[in-house]
Amino acid sequence: MGKKPFRPKGHSGLKHKASSKQAAPEKNVMEAFPMRLNKYIANSGLCSRREADKLIEQGEITVNGKAITEMGFQVQKNDVVRHAGKVLKPEKPVYVLLNKPKGYITTTSDPEGRKTVMELVKNACTEQIFPVGRLDRTTTGLLLFTNDGDLAKKLTHPSGNIRKIYQVTLDKPLTKNDFIAIVEGFELEDGPVRVDDLAILDATKTVIGIEIHMGRNRIVRRIFEHFGYRVEKLDRTVFAGLTKKDLPRGKWRFLSEKELRSLK
């Protein structure tokens, strides 16, 4: 059981060959007026449309200085839309995939002056993009950036059941009993844990492949720590069907048209 090749069930992501063709730009947002207010807010990168609806309902959005609570309100091309005093401007959607190296924190800024992932994609585009989800400082691998609030919400919300694949290097061999216990499921302090697939990838039984859709904090590390292992390396190799094929560590690329269609 422990020597099977790691081929996630029902998942062809590991065989995916990344296309170098960038996704075609969507219709210029400046030509799409009039535009529903919630779409305008989402296109500005502030949040998803559903979250925008809540901001509108709570009277937190103003158009030309007037608070708007009407759900179907249409924004005109020259209207000035603000949230918390900040002017919102819609941008064309951008999708950037990074192979994150170790030593960078997943945040848009850091008061302590530590290196952030934004430094690695600062030259990707002029639009204001942000990371989708998080990878901790020592974790490497795939991290998606976008200004598409709706897609970001879809990929991070638990109901999306987005599958992720990690390669884990442990400090000691994974035992047969622990392998079985992880596959069968177990409890952590914040609830049950179910993995989608698990495989031992080398003869030392210290390199493990794990496929999971749960998005709880540090969940992969906590799975192995629960059984007395220390995770020495953690690399996300697949995220929502995206792979790091032909994407060296520390480099980024735009999503292909095919990848974008698959995500949406």
PDB file of C-alpha atoms in Angstrom, residues 90-262:
ATOM      1  CA  PRO A  90     -12.297  48.689 -11.486  1.00  0.00           C
ATOM      2  CA  GLU A  91      -9.431  46.959 -13.281  1.00  0.00           C
ATOM      3  CA  LYS A  92      -9.186  44.213 -15.836  1.00  0.00           C
ATOM      4  CA  PRO A  93      -8.898  40.803 -14.096  1.00  0.00           C
ATOM      5  CA  VAL A  94      -5.336  39.506 -13.735  1.00  0.00           C
ATOM      6  CA  TYR A  95      -4.240  35.983 -12.712  1.00  0.00           C
ATOM      7  CA  VAL A  96      -0.627  35.292 -11.728  1.00  0.00           C
ATOM      8  CA  LEU A  97       0.782  31.970 -10.504  1.00  0.00           C
ATOM      9  CA  LEU A  98       3.928  31.987  -8.344  1.00  0.00           C
ATOM     10  CA  ASN A  99       6.180  29.110  -7.291  1.00  0.00           C
ATOM     11  CA  LYS A 100       6.884  30.510  -3.830  1.00  0.00           C
ATOM     12  CA  PRO A 101      10.361  30.035  -2.358  1.00  0.00           C
ATOM     13  CA  LYS A 102      11.090  29.595   1.342  1.00  0.00           C
ATOM     14  CA  GLY A 103      11.500  32.666   3.517  1.00  0.00           C
ATOM     15  CA  TYR A 104       8.645  34.868   2.252  1.00  0.00           C
ATOM     16  CA  ILE A 105       5.470  35.570   4.207  1.00  0.00           C
ATOM     17  CA  THR A 106       2.095  35.600   2.470  1.00  0.00           C
ATOM     18  CA  THR A 107       0.867  39.103   3.107  1.00  0.00           C
ATOM     19  CA  THR A 108       0.643  42.320   1.133  1.00  0.00           C
ATOM     20  CA  SER A 109       2.857  44.179   3.643  1.00  0.00           C
ATOM     21  CA  ASP A 110       4.702  43.500   6.879  1.00  0.00           C
ATOM     22  CA  PRO A 111       5.309  46.040   9.684  1.00  0.00           C
ATOM     23  CA  GLU A 112       8.370  44.059  10.799  1.00  0.00           C
ATOM     24  CA  GLY A 113      10.042  44.513   7.436  1.00  0.00           C
ATOM     25  CA  ARG A 114      10.170  40.825   6.548  1.00  0.00           C
ATOM     26  CA  LYS A 115      10.181  39.714   2.920  1.00  0.00           C
ATOM     27  CA  THR A 116       6.686  39.276   1.454  1.00  0.00           C
ATOM     28  CA  VAL A 117       5.455  37.400  -1.599  1.00  0.00           C
ATOM     29  CA  MET A 118       4.417  40.717  -3.139  1.00  0.00           C
ATOM     30  CA  GLU A 119       8.098  41.470  -3.795  1.00  0.00           C
ATOM     31  CA  LEU A 120       8.248  38.450  -6.107  1.00  0.00           C
ATOM     32  CA  VAL A 121       5.328  39.536  -8.329  1.00  0.00           C
ATOM     33  CA  LYS A 122       5.778  43.322  -8.190  1.00  0.00           C
ATOM     34  CA  ASN A 123       6.684  43.481 -11.872  1.00  0.00           C
ATOM     35  CA  ALA A 124       3.900  41.165 -13.079  1.00  0.00           C
ATOM     36  CA  CYS A 125       1.325  43.874 -13.771  1.00  0.00           C
ATOM     37  CA  THR A 126       0.191  47.388 -12.906  1.00  0.00           C
ATOM     38  CA  GLU A 127      -3.104  46.134 -11.440  1.00  0.00           C
ATOM     39  CA  GLN A 128      -3.398  45.670  -7.672  1.00  0.00           C
ATOM     40  CA  ILE A 129      -3.317  41.901  -7.139  1.00  0.00           C
ATOM     41  CA  PHE A 130      -3.363  39.989  -3.857  1.00  0.00           C
ATOM     42  CA  PRO A 131      -2.561  36.396  -2.802  1.00  0.00           C
ATOM     43  CA  VAL A 132      -5.357  33.826  -2.734  1.00  0.00           C
ATOM     44  CA  GLY A 133      -5.091  31.996   0.578  1.00  0.00           C
ATOM     45  CA  ARG A 134      -1.829  31.614   2.482  1.00  0.00           C
ATOM     46  CA  LEU A 135       1.376  29.630   2.608  1.00  0.00           C
ATOM     47  CA  ASP A 136       3.449  30.024   5.759  1.00  0.00           C
ATOM     48  CA  ARG A 137       6.957  31.412   5.677  1.00  0.00           C
ATOM     49  CA  THR A 138       8.761  28.082   5.407  1.00  0.00           C
ATOM     50  CA  THR A 139       6.300  26.448   2.983  1.00  0.00           C
ATOM     51  CA  THR A 140       7.138  26.519  -0.729  1.00  0.00           C
ATOM     52  CA  GLY A 141       5.067  25.961  -3.860  1.00  0.00           C
ATOM     53  CA  LEU A 142       2.068  27.279  -5.705  1.00  0.00           C
ATOM     54  CA  LEU A 143       0.436  30.550  -4.756  1.00  0.00           C
ATOM     55  CA  LEU A 144      -2.133  32.328  -6.934  1.00  0.00           C
ATOM     56  CA  PHE A 145      -2.510  36.116  -7.122  1.00  0.00           C
ATOM     57  CA  THR A 146      -5.468  37.979  -8.598  1.00  0.00           C
ATOM     58  CA  ASN A 147      -7.639  41.074  -8.349  1.00  0.00           C
ATOM     59  CA  ASP A 148     -10.730  38.945  -9.069  1.00  0.00           C
ATOM     60  CA  GLY A 149     -12.587  39.004  -5.757  1.00  0.00           C
ATOM     61  CA  ASP A 150     -15.228  36.492  -6.854  1.00  0.00           C
ATOM     62  CA  LEU A 151     -12.682  33.879  -7.901  1.00  0.00           C
ATOM     63  CA  ALA A 152     -10.595  34.429  -4.768  1.00  0.00           C
ATOM     64  CA  LYS A 153     -13.684  33.832  -2.632  1.00  0.00           C
ATOM     65  CA  LYS A 154     -14.536  30.664  -4.553  1.00  0.00           C
ATOM     66  CA  LEU A 155     -11.031  29.252  -4.131  1.00  0.00           C
ATOM     67  CA  THR A 156     -10.754  29.975  -0.412  1.00  0.00           C
ATOM     68  CA  HIS A 157     -14.271  29.289   0.872  1.00  0.00           C
ATOM     69  CA  PRO A 158     -14.675  25.813   2.461  1.00  0.00           C
ATOM     70  CA  SER A 159     -17.729  25.099   0.292  1.00  0.00           C
ATOM     71  CA  GLY A 160     -15.476  25.226  -2.779  1.00  0.00           C
ATOM     72  CA  ASN A 161     -13.753  21.972  -1.776  1.00  0.00           C
ATOM     73  CA  ILE A 162     -10.611  23.064  -3.624  1.00  0.00           C
ATOM     74  CA  ARG A 163      -8.075  20.251  -3.748  1.00  0.00           C
ATOM     75  CA  LYS A 164      -4.430  20.826  -2.946  1.00  0.00           C
ATOM     76  CA  ILE A 165      -1.483  18.445  -3.220  1.00  0.00           C
ATOM     77  CA  TYR A 166       1.621  18.735  -1.069  1.00  0.00           C
ATOM     78  CA  GLN A 167       4.957  16.949  -0.961  1.00  0.00           C
ATOM     79  CA  VAL A 168       5.993  16.548   2.658  1.00  0.00           C
ATOM     80  CA  THR A 169       9.449  15.614   3.984  1.00  0.00           C
ATOM     81  CA  LEU A 170       9.374  14.178   7.509  1.00  0.00           C
ATOM     82  CA  ASP A 171      12.131  13.842  10.104  1.00  0.00           C
ATOM     83  CA  LYS A 172      11.628  10.058  10.290  1.00  0.00           C
ATOM     84  CA  PRO A 173       9.921   7.267   8.310  1.00  0.00           C
ATOM     85  CA  LEU A 174       6.129   7.184   8.309  1.00  0.00           C
ATOM     86  CA  THR A 175       5.009   3.938   9.944  1.00  0.00           C
ATOM     87  CA  LYS A 176       2.394   1.656   8.451  1.00  0.00           C
ATOM     88  CA  ASN A 177       0.066   2.178  11.421  1.00  0.00           C
ATOM     89  CA  ASP A 178       0.253   5.957  11.179  1.00  0.00           C
ATOM     90  CA  PHE A 179      -0.255   5.791   7.402  1.00  0.00           C
ATOM     91  CA  ILE A 180      -3.456   3.793   7.936  1.00  0.00           C
ATOM     92  CA  ALA A 181      -4.651   6.084  10.735  1.00  0.00           C
ATOM     93  CA  ILE A 182      -4.256   9.182   8.546  1.00  0.00           C
ATOM     94  CA  VAL A 183      -6.040   7.550   5.598  1.00  0.00           C
ATOM     95  CA  GLU A 184      -8.929   6.371   7.772  1.00  0.00           C
ATOM     96  CA  GLY A 185      -9.365   9.800   9.377  1.00  0.00           C
ATOM     97  CA  PHE A 186      -8.885  11.106  12.892  1.00  0.00           C
ATOM     98  CA  GLU A 187      -9.719  14.016  15.185  1.00  0.00           C
ATOM     99  CA  LEU A 188      -7.796  17.209  15.895  1.00  0.00           C
ATOM    100  CA  GLU A 189      -8.750  19.765  18.514  1.00  0.00           C
ATOM    101  CA  ASP A 190     -10.693  21.777  15.916  1.00  0.00           C
ATOM    102  CA  GLY A 191     -12.553  18.876  14.334  1.00  0.00           C
ATOM    103  CA  PRO A 192     -12.239  15.738  12.178  1.00  0.00           C
ATOM    104  CA  VAL A 193      -9.546  15.382   9.517  1.00  0.00           C
ATOM    105  CA  ARG A 194     -10.123  13.586   6.209  1.00  0.00           C
ATOM    106  CA  VAL A 195      -7.478  13.377   3.508  1.00  0.00           C
ATOM    107  CA  ASP A 196      -8.289  12.633  -0.138  1.00  0.00           C
ATOM    108  CA  ASP A 197      -5.164  10.612  -0.857  1.00  0.00           C
ATOM    109  CA  LEU A 198      -1.850   9.686   0.761  1.00  0.00           C
ATOM    110  CA  ALA A 199       1.255   7.998  -0.643  1.00  0.00           C
ATOM    111  CA  ILE A 200       4.838   7.236   0.319  1.00  0.00           C
ATOM    112  CA  LEU A 201       7.087   8.580  -2.419  1.00  0.00           C
ATOM    113  CA  ASP A 202      10.532   7.167  -1.670  1.00  0.00           C
ATOM    114  CA  ALA A 203      12.299   4.193  -0.131  1.00  0.00           C
ATOM    115  CA  THR A 204      13.114   6.046   3.106  1.00  0.00           C
ATOM    116  CA  LYS A 205       9.383   6.547   3.762  1.00  0.00           C
ATOM    117  CA  THR A 206      10.099  10.141   4.774  1.00  0.00           C
ATOM    118  CA  VAL A 207       8.843  11.820   1.582  1.00  0.00           C
ATOM    119  CA  ILE A 208       5.050  11.759   1.502  1.00  0.00           C
ATOM    120  CA  GLY A 209       2.449  12.941  -0.988  1.00  0.00           C
ATOM    121  CA  ILE A 210      -0.825  14.152   0.469  1.00  0.00           C
ATOM    122  CA  GLU A 211      -3.945  15.413  -1.293  1.00  0.00           C
ATOM    123  CA  ILE A 212      -6.406  17.391   0.778  1.00  0.00           C
ATOM    124  CA  HIS A 213      -9.233  19.880   0.288  1.00  0.00           C
ATOM    125  CA  MET A 214      -9.419  21.189   3.854  1.00  0.00           C
ATOM    126  CA  GLY A 215      -8.256  24.758   4.330  1.00  0.00           C
ATOM    127  CA  ARG A 216      -7.730  24.926   8.078  1.00  0.00           C
ATOM    128  CA  ASN A 217      -4.697  26.740   9.473  1.00  0.00           C
ATOM    129  CA  ARG A 218      -1.420  24.772   9.129  1.00  0.00           C
ATOM    130  CA  ILE A 219      -3.499  21.634   8.523  1.00  0.00           C
ATOM    131  CA  VAL A 220      -0.830  19.566   6.714  1.00  0.00           C
ATOM    132  CA  ARG A 221       1.834  20.243   9.338  1.00  0.00           C
ATOM    133  CA  ARG A 222      -0.654  19.548  12.124  1.00  0.00           C
ATOM    134  CA  ILE A 223      -1.656  16.205  10.613  1.00  0.00           C
ATOM    135  CA  PHE A 224       1.870  14.841  10.901  1.00  0.00           C
ATOM    136  CA  GLU A 225       2.688  16.621  14.161  1.00  0.00           C
ATOM    137  CA  HIS A 226      -0.332  14.888  15.678  1.00  0.00           C
ATOM    138  CA  PHE A 227       1.412  11.549  15.113  1.00  0.00           C
ATOM    139  CA  GLY A 228       4.795  12.706  16.417  1.00  0.00           C
ATOM    140  CA  TYR A 229       6.543  13.748  13.190  1.00  0.00           C
ATOM    141  CA  ARG A 230       8.322  17.001  12.420  1.00  0.00           C
ATOM    142  CA  VAL A 231       7.733  18.419   8.947  1.00  0.00           C
ATOM    143  CA  GLU A 232      11.140  19.435   7.601  1.00  0.00           C
ATOM    144  CA  LYS A 233       9.943  20.519   4.146  1.00  0.00           C
ATOM    145  CA  LEU A 234       6.487  21.304   2.795  1.00  0.00           C
ATOM    146  CA  ASP A 235       5.865  22.063  -0.878  1.00  0.00           C
ATOM    147  CA  ARG A 236       2.481  22.693  -2.510  1.00  0.00           C
ATOM    148  CA  THR A 237       2.722  21.074  -5.945  1.00  0.00           C
ATOM    149  CA  VAL A 238      -0.923  21.383  -7.086  1.00  0.00           C
ATOM    150  CA  PHE A 239      -3.551  23.995  -6.277  1.00  0.00           C
ATOM    151  CA  ALA A 240      -7.073  23.805  -7.753  1.00  0.00           C
ATOM    152  CA  GLY A 241      -5.746  21.839 -10.729  1.00  0.00           C
ATOM    153  CA  LEU A 242      -2.853  24.250 -11.343  1.00  0.00           C
ATOM    154  CA  THR A 243       0.653  22.761 -11.312  1.00  0.00           C
ATOM    155  CA  LYS A 244       4.175  24.139 -11.174  1.00  0.00           C
ATOM    156  CA  LYS A 245       5.218  22.374 -14.366  1.00  0.00           C
ATOM    157  CA  ASP A 246       7.879  24.516 -16.078  1.00  0.00           C
ATOM    158  CA  LEU A 247       7.652  27.106 -13.267  1.00  0.00           C
ATOM    159  CA  PRO A 248      10.987  27.375 -11.386  1.00  0.00           C
ATOM    160  CA  ARG A 249      11.085  28.314  -7.707  1.00  0.00           C
ATOM    161  CA  GLY A 250      10.743  32.058  -7.212  1.00  0.00           C
ATOM    162  CA  LYS A 251       9.281  32.632 -10.699  1.00  0.00           C
ATOM    163  CA  TRP A 252       5.755  33.544 -11.785  1.00  0.00           C
ATOM    164  CA  ARG A 253       3.620  33.282 -14.908  1.00  0.00           C
ATOM    165  CA  PHE A 254       0.160  34.286 -16.064  1.00  0.00           C
ATOM    166  CA  LEU A 255      -2.523  31.601 -16.181  1.00  0.00           C
ATOM    167  CA  SER A 256      -3.308  30.127 -19.568  1.00  0.00           C
ATOM    168  CA  GLU A 257      -6.762  30.450 -21.106  1.00  0.00           C
ATOM    169  CA  LYS A 258      -7.390  26.753 -20.438  1.00  0.00           C
ATOM    170  CA  GLU A 259      -6.411  27.060 -16.771  1.00  0.00           C
ATOM    171  CA  LEU A 260      -8.630  30.085 -16.272  1.00  0.00           C
ATOM    172  CA  ARG A 261     -11.633  28.348 -17.831  1.00  0.00           C
ATOM    173  CA  SER A 262     -11.056  25.384 -15.535  1.00  0.00           C
TER     174      SER A 262
END
